[in-house]
Coordinates of C-alpha atoms in Angstrom, one line a residue:
M1 CA 14.4 7.8 -11.7
P2 CA 13.5 8.4 -8.0
R3 CA 12.4 12.0 -7.3
S4 CA 14.6 14.2 -5.2
N5 CA 11.6 14.6 -2.9
D6 CA 11.8 10.9 -2.0
D7 CA 15.5 11.1 -1.3
V8 CA 15.1 14.1 0.9
A9 CA 12.1 12.6 2.7
R10 CA 14.1 9.5 3.4
V11 CA 17.0 11.5 4.9
L12 CA 14.7 13.6 7.1
T13 CA 12.9 10.4 8.3
E14 CA 16.3 8.9 9.3
F15 CA 17.1 12.1 11.2
A16 CA 13.7 11.9 13.0
D17 CA 14.4 8.3 13.9
L18 CA 17.8 9.2 15.3
L19 CA 16.3 12.2 17.2
A20 CA 13.7 9.9 18.7
I21 CA 16.5 7.7 20.1
V22 CA 18.5 10.4 21.7
A23 CA 16.1 13.3 22.4
D24 CA 13.8 13.6 25.4
D25 CA 11.5 16.0 23.6
P26 CA 9.0 14.0 21.4
F27 CA 7.9 17.0 19.4
K28 CA 11.2 17.6 17.6
P29 CA 11.3 14.2 15.9
R30 CA 7.7 14.6 15.1
A31 CA 8.4 17.9 13.4
Y32 CA 10.9 16.2 11.1
E33 CA 8.5 13.3 10.5
K34 CA 5.8 15.7 9.4
A35 CA 8.2 17.6 7.1
A36 CA 9.3 14.3 5.6
R37 CA 5.7 13.4 4.8
A38 CA 5.0 16.8 3.4
I39 CA 8.0 16.7 1.1
G40 CA 7.3 13.1 0.0
G41 CA 3.7 14.0 -0.9
F42 CA 4.5 17.4 -2.5
P43 CA 3.6 17.3 -6.2
D44 CA 6.5 19.5 -7.5
E45 CA 10.1 18.4 -7.9
L46 CA 12.3 19.8 -5.1
Q47 CA 15.2 20.3 -7.4
D48 CA 13.2 22.8 -9.4
L49 CA 12.3 25.0 -6.4
D50 CA 14.1 28.0 -5.1
E51 CA 14.5 28.7 -1.3
A52 CA 11.1 30.4 -1.1
G53 CA 9.4 27.5 -2.8
I54 CA 11.0 25.0 -0.4
H55 CA 10.0 27.1 2.6
A56 CA 6.4 27.3 1.3
I57 CA 6.0 23.5 1.6
P58 CA 3.7 22.7 4.6
N59 CA 5.6 21.8 7.8
V60 CA 8.9 23.0 6.4
G61 CA 10.2 26.0 8.4
K62 CA 13.4 27.9 8.0
S63 CA 15.6 25.4 9.8
I64 CA 14.3 22.4 8.0
A65 CA 14.4 24.2 4.7
E66 CA 18.1 24.8 5.2
K67 CA 18.6 21.1 5.8
V68 CA 16.6 20.3 2.7
R69 CA 18.9 22.5 0.6
S70 CA 21.9 20.8 2.2
V71 CA 20.6 17.3 1.3
L72 CA 19.9 18.4 -2.3
D73 CA 23.4 19.8 -2.6
T74 CA 25.5 17.2 -0.6
G75 CA 23.1 14.3 0.3
T76 CA 23.3 15.0 4.1
F77 CA 23.7 17.8 6.7
P78 CA 26.0 18.2 9.8
E79 CA 23.4 17.4 12.5
L80 CA 22.6 14.1 10.8
E81 CA 26.2 13.1 10.6
E82 CA 26.6 13.9 14.3
L83 CA 23.7 11.7 15.2
R84 CA 25.0 8.9 12.9
A85 CA 28.3 9.0 14.8
Q86 CA 26.5 9.1 18.2
V87 CA 24.1 6.2 17.6
P88 CA 25.5 2.8 16.6
S89 CA 24.1 1.5 13.4
G90 CA 23.0 -1.6 15.2
V91 CA 20.9 0.4 17.6
R92 CA 19.2 2.0 14.6
A93 CA 18.7 -1.4 13.1
M94 CA 16.9 -2.5 16.2
T95 CA 14.4 0.3 15.9
A96 CA 13.2 -1.2 12.7
V97 CA 11.9 -4.2 14.5
P98 CA 8.1 -3.6 14.7
G99 CA 7.0 -2.8 18.2
F100 CA 10.6 -2.2 19.4
G101 CA 10.9 1.6 19.3
P102 CA 13.8 4.0 19.9
K103 CA 13.5 4.1 23.7
K104 CA 13.6 0.3 24.0
A105 CA 16.6 0.2 21.7
M106 CA 18.5 2.6 23.9
V107 CA 17.6 0.8 27.1
V108 CA 19.0 -2.5 25.9
Y109 CA 22.1 -0.7 24.5
R110 CA 22.8 1.1 27.7
E111 CA 21.9 -1.7 30.1
L112 CA 23.0 -4.8 28.3
G113 CA 25.5 -3.4 25.7
I114 CA 23.4 -4.8 22.8
D115 CA 23.9 -2.9 19.6
G116 CA 22.7 -5.2 16.9
L117 CA 19.9 -7.5 15.8
E118 CA 21.8 -10.7 16.3
E119 CA 22.6 -9.8 19.9
L120 CA 19.0 -8.7 20.5
V121 CA 17.7 -12.0 19.3
A122 CA 20.2 -13.9 21.5
A123 CA 19.1 -11.9 24.5
A124 CA 15.5 -12.5 23.8
R125 CA 16.1 -16.3 23.4
D126 CA 18.1 -16.3 26.7
G127 CA 15.4 -14.5 28.6
R128 CA 17.7 -11.5 29.4
L129 CA 15.3 -8.8 28.3
R130 CA 12.6 -9.4 30.8
G131 CA 14.7 -8.2 33.6
L132 CA 14.8 -4.7 32.3
K133 CA 12.2 -2.1 33.4
G134 CA 9.3 -2.1 30.9
F135 CA 10.2 -5.4 29.4
S136 CA 8.5 -8.8 29.8
A137 CA 8.5 -12.4 28.5
K138 CA 5.9 -11.1 25.9
T139 CA 8.4 -8.5 24.8
E140 CA 10.9 -11.3 24.1
E141 CA 8.4 -13.3 22.2
N142 CA 7.4 -10.3 20.1
V143 CA 11.0 -9.5 19.2
L144 CA 11.7 -13.1 18.1
Q145 CA 8.6 -13.2 15.9
A146 CA 9.2 -9.7 14.4
V147 CA 12.8 -10.5 13.5
Q148 CA 11.8 -13.8 12.0
R149 CA 9.3 -12.0 9.8
A150 CA 11.8 -9.3 8.8
Q151 CA 14.4 -11.9 7.8
R152 CA 11.7 -13.7 5.7
D153 CA 10.8 -10.5 4.0
T154 CA 14.3 -9.2 3.3
G155 CA 14.7 -8.0 -0.2
R156 CA 11.0 -7.4 -0.7
V157 CA 9.5 -3.9 -1.3
T158 CA 6.0 -2.5 -1.2
I159 CA 4.0 -2.5 -4.5
D160 CA 4.3 1.2 -5.0
V161 CA 8.1 1.1 -4.9
A162 CA 8.2 -1.7 -7.5
T163 CA 5.6 0.0 -9.6
G164 CA 7.6 3.2 -9.8
V165 CA 10.8 1.4 -10.9
A166 CA 8.9 -0.7 -13.4
E167 CA 6.9 2.1 -15.0
A168 CA 10.0 4.3 -15.4
L169 CA 11.8 1.5 -17.2
L170 CA 8.8 0.6 -19.3
Q171 CA 8.5 4.2 -20.5
R172 CA 12.1 4.1 -21.7
L173 CA 11.7 0.6 -23.4
R174 CA 8.5 1.6 -25.2
A175 CA 10.3 4.5 -26.8
I176 CA 12.8 2.2 -28.6
P177 CA 11.7 2.0 -32.3
D178 CA 12.0 -1.8 -32.5
V179 CA 9.8 -2.5 -29.5
R180 CA 6.4 -3.7 -30.5
R181 CA 5.0 -4.1 -26.9
A182 CA 6.4 -3.8 -23.4
D183 CA 4.6 -4.7 -20.2
L184 CA 4.7 -6.0 -16.6
A185 CA 4.7 -9.7 -15.8
G186 CA 5.3 -11.6 -12.6
S187 CA 3.9 -10.9 -9.1
L188 CA 3.7 -7.1 -9.9
R189 CA 1.2 -7.8 -12.6
R190 CA -0.7 -10.0 -10.2
M191 CA -0.7 -7.1 -7.8
A192 CA 0.9 -8.9 -4.9
E193 CA 1.3 -6.7 -1.8
T194 CA 5.1 -7.0 -1.7
I195 CA 7.5 -7.6 -4.6
G196 CA 10.8 -9.5 -4.6
D197 CA 11.8 -8.7 -8.1
V198 CA 10.3 -7.1 -11.2
D199 CA 9.6 -9.0 -14.4
L200 CA 9.3 -7.1 -17.7
L201 CA 8.5 -8.5 -21.1
V202 CA 9.3 -6.8 -24.5
A203 CA 8.1 -8.0 -27.9
S204 CA 10.8 -7.2 -30.5
G205 CA 12.7 -8.7 -33.4
S206 CA 15.9 -7.0 -32.2
P207 CA 16.8 -8.4 -28.8
A208 CA 20.4 -7.3 -28.9
A209 CA 19.5 -3.7 -29.3
I210 CA 17.0 -3.9 -26.4
M211 CA 19.6 -5.5 -24.1
D212 CA 22.1 -2.8 -25.0
A213 CA 19.6 -0.1 -24.1
F214 CA 18.3 -1.8 -20.9
T215 CA 21.7 -2.5 -19.3
G216 CA 22.9 1.0 -20.1
Y217 CA 20.1 2.9 -18.4
E218 CA 21.2 5.3 -15.6
E219 CA 18.8 3.6 -13.2
V220 CA 20.9 0.4 -13.4
E221 CA 23.4 0.0 -10.5
Q222 CA 24.6 -3.5 -11.3
I223 CA 24.3 -6.0 -14.2
L224 CA 23.7 -9.5 -12.8
A225 CA 23.4 -11.3 -16.1
R226 CA 23.2 -10.5 -19.7
G227 CA 22.1 -12.9 -22.4
E228 CA 20.7 -12.7 -25.9
T229 CA 17.0 -12.6 -24.8
K230 CA 17.2 -12.1 -21.0
S231 CA 19.1 -9.7 -18.8
S232 CA 18.9 -9.2 -15.0
V233 CA 20.0 -6.0 -13.3
V234 CA 19.8 -4.3 -9.9
T235 CA 18.6 -0.8 -9.9
R236 CA 19.7 2.1 -7.7
S237 CA 16.7 1.4 -5.5
G238 CA 18.2 -2.1 -4.8
L239 CA 15.4 -3.8 -6.7
Q240 CA 16.2 -6.6 -9.1
V241 CA 14.6 -6.3 -12.6
D242 CA 14.5 -9.2 -15.1
L243 CA 13.9 -8.3 -18.8
R244 CA 12.9 -10.9 -21.4
V245 CA 12.6 -10.2 -25.1
I246 CA 10.3 -12.5 -27.0
P247 CA 8.8 -12.7 -30.5
N248 CA 5.7 -10.7 -31.0
E249 CA 3.8 -13.7 -32.2
A250 CA 4.4 -15.5 -28.9
W251 CA 3.3 -12.6 -26.7
G252 CA 0.2 -14.1 -25.2
A253 CA 1.8 -17.4 -24.2
A254 CA 4.8 -15.6 -22.8
M255 CA 2.6 -13.3 -20.7
I256 CA 0.8 -16.2 -19.2
Y257 CA 4.0 -18.1 -18.5
F258 CA 5.9 -15.2 -16.9
T259 CA 2.9 -13.7 -15.1
G260 CA 2.4 -16.9 -13.1
S261 CA 1.7 -17.8 -10.5
K262 CA 3.6 -21.0 -10.7
A263 CA 0.7 -22.9 -9.1
H264 CA -1.8 -21.5 -11.7
N265 CA 0.6 -22.4 -14.5
V266 CA 0.9 -25.9 -13.3
R267 CA -2.9 -26.3 -13.3
I268 CA -3.3 -25.0 -16.9
R269 CA -0.4 -27.1 -18.2
E270 CA -2.0 -30.2 -16.7
M271 CA -5.2 -29.2 -18.6
A272 CA -3.2 -29.0 -21.8
V273 CA -1.7 -32.4 -21.3
R274 CA -5.1 -34.0 -20.8
K275 CA -6.1 -32.5 -24.2
G276 CA -3.0 -33.9 -25.9
L277 CA -1.4 -30.4 -25.9
K278 CA 1.7 -28.8 -24.4
L279 CA 1.9 -25.3 -23.1
N280 CA 5.1 -23.2 -22.6
E281 CA 6.3 -19.7 -23.0
Y282 CA 6.3 -20.0 -26.8
G283 CA 2.8 -21.2 -27.2
L284 CA 0.2 -24.0 -27.0
F285 CA 1.1 -26.9 -29.3
E286 CA -0.2 -30.3 -30.3
V287 CA 2.0 -32.9 -28.8
E288 CA 2.0 -35.3 -31.8
S289 CA 2.5 -32.9 -34.6
D290 CA 4.1 -30.0 -32.7
A291 CA 1.7 -27.7 -34.5
L292 CA 1.1 -24.3 -33.0
I293 CA -2.5 -23.9 -31.7
A294 CA -2.3 -20.5 -30.0
A295 CA 0.3 -18.0 -28.8
E296 CA -0.3 -14.4 -29.8
T297 CA -2.9 -13.4 -27.1
E298 CA -3.6 -14.7 -23.6
R299 CA -7.3 -14.9 -24.5
D300 CA -6.5 -17.2 -27.4
V301 CA -4.5 -19.5 -25.2
Y302 CA -7.1 -19.7 -22.5
E303 CA -10.0 -20.3 -25.0
R304 CA -8.1 -23.1 -26.6
L305 CA -7.8 -24.7 -23.2
G306 CA -11.6 -24.4 -22.7
L307 CA -11.3 -21.4 -20.3
P308 CA -12.4 -17.8 -20.4
F309 CA -9.7 -15.2 -19.9
I310 CA -8.6 -15.1 -16.3
E311 CA -7.6 -11.8 -14.8
P312 CA -3.9 -11.7 -13.7
T313 CA -4.9 -10.8 -10.2
L314 CA -6.9 -14.1 -9.9
R315 CA -4.1 -16.4 -11.1
E316 CA -3.1 -17.9 -7.7
D317 CA -4.7 -21.4 -7.9
R318 CA -7.2 -20.3 -5.3
G319 CA -10.2 -21.8 -7.1
E320 CA -10.1 -19.6 -10.2
I321 CA -9.7 -22.7 -12.5
E322 CA -12.8 -24.4 -11.0
A323 CA -14.8 -21.1 -11.1
A324 CA -13.8 -20.6 -14.8
L325 CA -14.9 -24.1 -15.8
A326 CA -18.2 -23.6 -14.0
G327 CA -18.8 -20.1 -15.6
E328 CA -18.6 -18.5 -12.1
L329 CA -15.5 -16.2 -12.4
P330 CA -16.3 -12.8 -10.9
Q331 CA -16.3 -9.7 -13.0
V332 CA -13.8 -8.1 -10.7
V333 CA -14.1 -4.4 -9.9
T334 CA -11.9 -2.1 -11.9
L335 CA -10.4 1.4 -11.4
K336 CA -12.7 2.9 -14.0
Q337 CA -15.7 1.7 -12.0
M338 CA -14.7 3.7 -8.9
R339 CA -17.0 6.7 -8.3
G340 CA -15.4 8.2 -5.3
D341 CA -13.0 8.0 -2.4
L342 CA -14.4 7.9 1.2
H343 CA -11.4 8.3 3.4
T344 CA -9.0 11.3 2.9
H345 CA -7.3 14.0 4.9
T346 CA -6.3 17.6 4.7
D347 CA -3.8 19.9 6.5
L348 CA -6.5 20.6 9.1
T349 CA -5.1 17.5 10.8
D350 CA -2.2 15.4 9.6
G351 CA -2.5 15.9 5.8
V352 CA 0.0 18.0 3.9
A353 CA -2.4 19.6 1.3
T354 CA -5.2 22.1 1.7
L355 CA -8.8 21.3 1.3
E356 CA -8.9 23.1 -2.0
Q357 CA -5.9 21.2 -3.3
M358 CA -7.4 17.8 -2.4
L359 CA -10.7 18.7 -3.9
A360 CA -9.1 19.8 -7.2
A361 CA -7.1 16.6 -7.4
A362 CA -10.2 14.5 -6.8
A363 CA -12.2 16.4 -9.4
A364 CA -9.4 15.7 -11.9
K365 CA -10.1 12.0 -11.4
R366 CA -13.7 12.7 -12.4
Y367 CA -15.2 11.3 -9.2
A368 CA -18.9 11.5 -8.7
Y369 CA -18.4 12.1 -5.0
Y370 CA -15.5 12.7 -2.6
A371 CA -15.4 12.6 1.2
V372 CA -13.1 14.6 3.4
T373 CA -12.6 12.7 6.7
D374 CA -10.1 14.5 8.9
H375 CA -9.3 13.0 12.4
A376 CA -11.6 13.4 15.3
P377 CA -10.4 14.9 18.7
N378 CA -9.5 11.8 20.6
L379 CA -6.4 11.4 18.5
A380 CA -4.9 14.1 20.6
M381 CA -1.9 15.0 18.5
Q382 CA -4.3 16.3 15.8
R383 CA -5.8 18.9 18.1
M384 CA -9.2 18.8 16.5
T385 CA -12.1 20.7 18.1
D386 CA -15.8 20.9 17.4
E387 CA -15.4 24.4 16.1
K388 CA -12.7 23.4 13.6
M389 CA -14.7 20.6 12.3
L390 CA -17.9 22.7 11.9
A391 CA -15.9 25.4 10.2
Q392 CA -14.5 22.9 7.7
R393 CA -18.0 21.7 7.0
A394 CA -19.2 25.2 6.2
K395 CA -16.2 25.7 4.0
L396 CA -16.8 22.5 2.2
R397 CA -20.5 23.3 1.6
A398 CA -19.4 26.7 0.2
L399 CA -16.9 25.0 -2.2
Q400 CA -19.6 22.7 -3.6
E401 CA -20.5 25.4 -6.1
R402 CA -17.1 24.9 -7.8
Y403 CA -17.7 21.2 -8.3
P404 CA -21.2 20.7 -9.9
R405 CA -20.2 17.2 -11.1
M406 CA -18.7 16.0 -7.8
T407 CA -20.7 15.8 -4.6
L408 CA -18.6 16.8 -1.6
L409 CA -19.2 14.7 1.5
H410 CA -18.2 15.8 4.9
G411 CA -17.0 13.0 7.2
T412 CA -14.5 12.3 9.9
E413 CA -12.1 9.5 10.9
L414 CA -13.2 8.5 14.4
N415 CA -11.0 6.8 16.9
I416 CA -12.2 3.5 18.4
D417 CA -11.4 3.6 22.1
P418 CA -10.3 0.5 24.0
D419 CA -13.9 -0.2 25.0
G420 CA -15.3 0.4 21.5
A421 CA -16.7 3.9 22.0
V422 CA -15.9 6.7 19.5
D423 CA -15.4 10.4 19.5
W424 CA -18.4 12.7 19.9
P425 CA -22.0 12.0 21.0
A426 CA -24.6 10.9 18.5
S427 CA -26.0 14.4 18.4
F428 CA -22.8 15.7 16.8
L429 CA -22.1 12.6 14.7
E430 CA -25.5 12.9 13.0
G431 CA -24.2 16.0 11.2
F432 CA -21.7 14.1 9.1
D433 CA -22.5 12.6 5.8
L434 CA -20.4 9.5 6.8
T435 CA -17.9 8.4 9.4
V436 CA -14.9 6.1 9.2
A437 CA -13.9 4.6 12.5
S438 CA -10.4 3.2 13.1
I439 CA -8.2 1.8 15.8
H440 CA -5.2 4.1 16.5
S441 CA -4.0 2.9 19.9
H442 CA -4.0 0.1 22.4
F443 CA -2.9 -2.4 19.7
T444 CA -2.0 -5.2 22.2
Q445 CA -5.4 -6.0 23.7
S446 CA -6.3 -9.7 23.9
R447 CA -8.3 -11.3 21.0
E448 CA -11.5 -11.2 23.1
A449 CA -11.1 -7.6 24.1
M450 CA -10.1 -6.4 20.6
T451 CA -13.0 -8.3 19.0
R452 CA -15.5 -6.9 21.5
R453 CA -14.0 -3.4 20.8
M454 CA -14.4 -3.7 17.1
I455 CA -18.0 -5.2 17.2
R456 CA -19.2 -2.5 19.6
A457 CA -17.9 0.2 17.2
M458 CA -19.8 -1.5 14.3
E459 CA -23.0 -1.6 16.3
N460 CA -22.9 2.2 16.6
P461 CA -25.5 3.4 14.1
D462 CA -23.3 6.4 13.3
V463 CA -20.3 4.4 12.2
N464 CA -20.4 3.6 8.5
V465 CA -16.9 2.2 7.6
I466 CA -14.2 0.5 9.7
G467 CA -10.9 2.0 8.5
H468 CA -7.8 -0.2 8.0
P469 CA -9.5 -2.9 10.1
T470 CA -6.4 -4.9 11.3
T471 CA -4.2 -1.8 11.7
R472 CA -1.2 -3.5 10.1
K473 CA 1.6 -1.6 8.4
I474 CA 3.5 -3.9 6.1
G475 CA 7.0 -4.7 7.5
R476 CA 6.5 -2.3 10.4
R477 CA 3.5 -3.2 12.5
D478 CA 1.7 -6.5 12.9
P479 CA -2.1 -6.8 12.7
V480 CA -4.1 -6.7 15.9
D481 CA -5.4 -10.0 17.2
L482 CA -9.0 -10.3 16.1
D483 CA -11.6 -13.1 15.7
L484 CA -12.1 -12.2 12.1
D485 CA -15.0 -14.4 11.5
A486 CA -16.9 -12.7 14.4
V487 CA -15.9 -9.3 13.0
F488 CA -17.1 -10.2 9.5
E489 CA -20.4 -11.6 10.8
A490 CA -21.0 -8.3 12.7
A491 CA -20.1 -6.1 9.8
A492 CA -22.6 -7.9 7.6
R493 CA -25.2 -7.8 10.4
T494 CA -24.8 -4.1 11.2
G495 CA -24.4 -2.9 7.6
T496 CA -20.9 -1.5 8.3
A497 CA -18.5 -1.5 5.4
L498 CA -14.9 -2.8 5.9
E499 CA -12.2 -0.7 4.3
I500 CA -9.6 -1.8 1.9
D501 CA -7.0 0.9 2.8
A502 CA -5.1 1.4 -0.5
Y503 CA -2.2 3.1 1.0
P504 CA 0.7 0.9 -0.1
D505 CA 2.2 0.2 3.3
R506 CA -1.3 -0.8 4.7
L507 CA -3.3 -2.6 2.1
D508 CA -5.7 -3.5 4.9
L509 CA -7.8 -5.6 4.7
R510 CA -5.5 -8.0 2.8
D511 CA -6.7 -10.0 -0.1
E512 CA -7.4 -13.4 1.6
H513 CA -9.4 -11.6 4.4
V514 CA -11.4 -9.7 1.8
R515 CA -12.4 -12.9 0.1
R516 CA -13.3 -14.5 3.4
A517 CA -15.4 -11.5 4.5
R518 CA -17.2 -11.5 1.1
R519 CA -18.6 -14.9 2.0
Y520 CA -20.4 -13.3 4.9
G521 CA -22.0 -10.7 2.7
V522 CA -19.8 -7.9 3.9
R523 CA -19.6 -4.7 1.8
F524 CA -16.3 -2.9 1.3
S525 CA -15.0 0.6 0.8
I526 CA -11.8 1.0 -1.2
D527 CA -10.1 4.2 0.0
T528 CA -6.8 5.9 -0.3
D529 CA -6.5 7.3 3.2
A530 CA -4.8 10.1 1.3
H531 CA -2.8 12.7 3.2
A532 CA -1.4 14.4 0.1
V533 CA -2.5 15.0 -3.5
G534 CA -0.2 12.3 -4.8
H535 CA -1.7 9.7 -2.4
L536 CA -5.0 9.7 -4.3
D537 CA -3.2 7.7 -7.1
A538 CA -2.9 4.8 -4.6
M539 CA -6.5 3.8 -5.4
R540 CA -5.1 1.3 -8.0
Y541 CA -3.4 -0.7 -5.3
G542 CA -6.6 -1.0 -3.4
I543 CA -8.3 -2.2 -6.6
G544 CA -5.5 -4.8 -6.8
V545 CA -6.4 -6.1 -3.4
A546 CA -10.1 -6.1 -4.2
Q547 CA -9.5 -8.1 -7.4
R548 CA -7.3 -10.6 -5.6
G549 CA -10.2 -10.9 -3.1
W550 CA -12.7 -11.6 -5.9
L551 CA -14.8 -8.4 -5.4
T552 CA -17.1 -7.1 -8.0
K553 CA -18.4 -3.5 -8.2
D554 CA -21.6 -4.7 -6.4
D555 CA -19.4 -5.5 -3.3
V556 CA -17.8 -2.0 -3.2
I557 CA -19.8 0.9 -1.9
D558 CA -17.7 3.6 -3.5
A559 CA -18.3 2.0 -6.9
W560 CA -22.1 2.6 -6.4
P561 CA -24.2 5.5 -7.6
L562 CA -24.5 8.2 -4.9
S563 CA -28.2 7.5 -4.2
K564 CA -27.4 3.8 -3.4
L565 CA -24.4 4.9 -1.3
R566 CA -26.5 7.3 0.7
R567 CA -29.1 4.5 1.4
F568 CA -26.3 2.3 2.7
L569 CA -24.9 5.0 4.9
R570 CA -28.2 5.3 6.7
K571 CA -27.6 1.8 8.1
G572 CA -31.3 0.9 7.9
A573 CA -32.5 4.1 9.4

């Protein structure tokens, strides 16, 4: 079931969005945004906390704590209901368009009477927006493109949302006595970045009992279909989940079939036909005799087709069949091979956990090293100073004694200015163990300017990693316009790693860009960009991207031993 923390965070975020629409003071909405992030990332269940416990959460003062209690008790609070009545729902819907914020939404509402997406699209098509102050033909183009993407992605969720729903259901299913096995299939097993629906497989000889249990779970909001061996439901989160019950002896064939992708399955079925065989969800059979050749394990089925086992994350018909036949499939990097995390934050800037809390959580993952990389001063809202950063470094060095098995690295996340410069002079940057440099502003530069900006940052000898390189946020912000081939060439030339930001609404670089960059000899850093203890668990989503990009542990700098990592961080010095 969803945590009460997530529900409360969602309500506070809505309140912050509404405040941003009506309030002139930008700090009040930001306070609620920070509280929502803190609550969403807080490890303890809100329902189990008393008033003092809620008030002790970072960024949750007395006023916000009272609203949190009201949400827990009633699902809302009076101020939220007042704003809901004041701001038309259509205006709120417009603020969900990437790049079309609260102020723009209120301008078109007040000046043109537009209070919904359909009217906004019509105005953009008719050229009526460009007459407003602060709007242009480019604004209209961006609106049309953003709405088109949003309509295309309707009904899809980020991978962490789907994973949470799926794992909760699997835990229940595996507890049923007649269940032999239960696991993920479909696009979620292939670690696609967004998920339309969840596919679950169960091996059991008692499908009726499984269906009774599944359709009766409290997470189920609606039953779409119920059959003898397949049922489809919609959960309270709005996500569709399809469950299939299969015989245990057909598990491998069924897992291949229902994991997909469709294109991959077409290719291996064609291979079967050429061998006088047929392949379906029940097994691999001889055509003439209908004799079963293989079914129980995926490995058996692939081997009988003349192929090695192909990782689910590679099954997209992007060359994996040819590579398998040639003996050139990559041994993709795994979560167990990760030795550290090189991009994380604390409450010194915009994180919600203390330095001590983040270090303890990292140590629990048995990392060999761990980097703290709070924001540098040019991201003004974080109010970083030289003195604060140096004090954190001293504190980190003192805490090293507590963690003899984990080397603590002191770093920072620098801001790449519009011209490609970064915070602090070289004399100050030399004191860090590593730096991550990221774009946090001026997202609309031309391709030429943005590419120059990125390359200049990589040519800085004190920049080790480019954080979330395209700056995208899935469903909320488009990637910046870059000549990616020029960026990849420069990254390889300068010895600068490109990040796979594992945070689920970023996943940046995306998988196809990772594979493309690998051909240039680029090295990668898989990082969580964690702002809370729970965010450290997102590493697995970055691993999914890396696997889909065909990366091995040799391609990933934080899968390397510390000595090798340190040599890389010197950038040839």
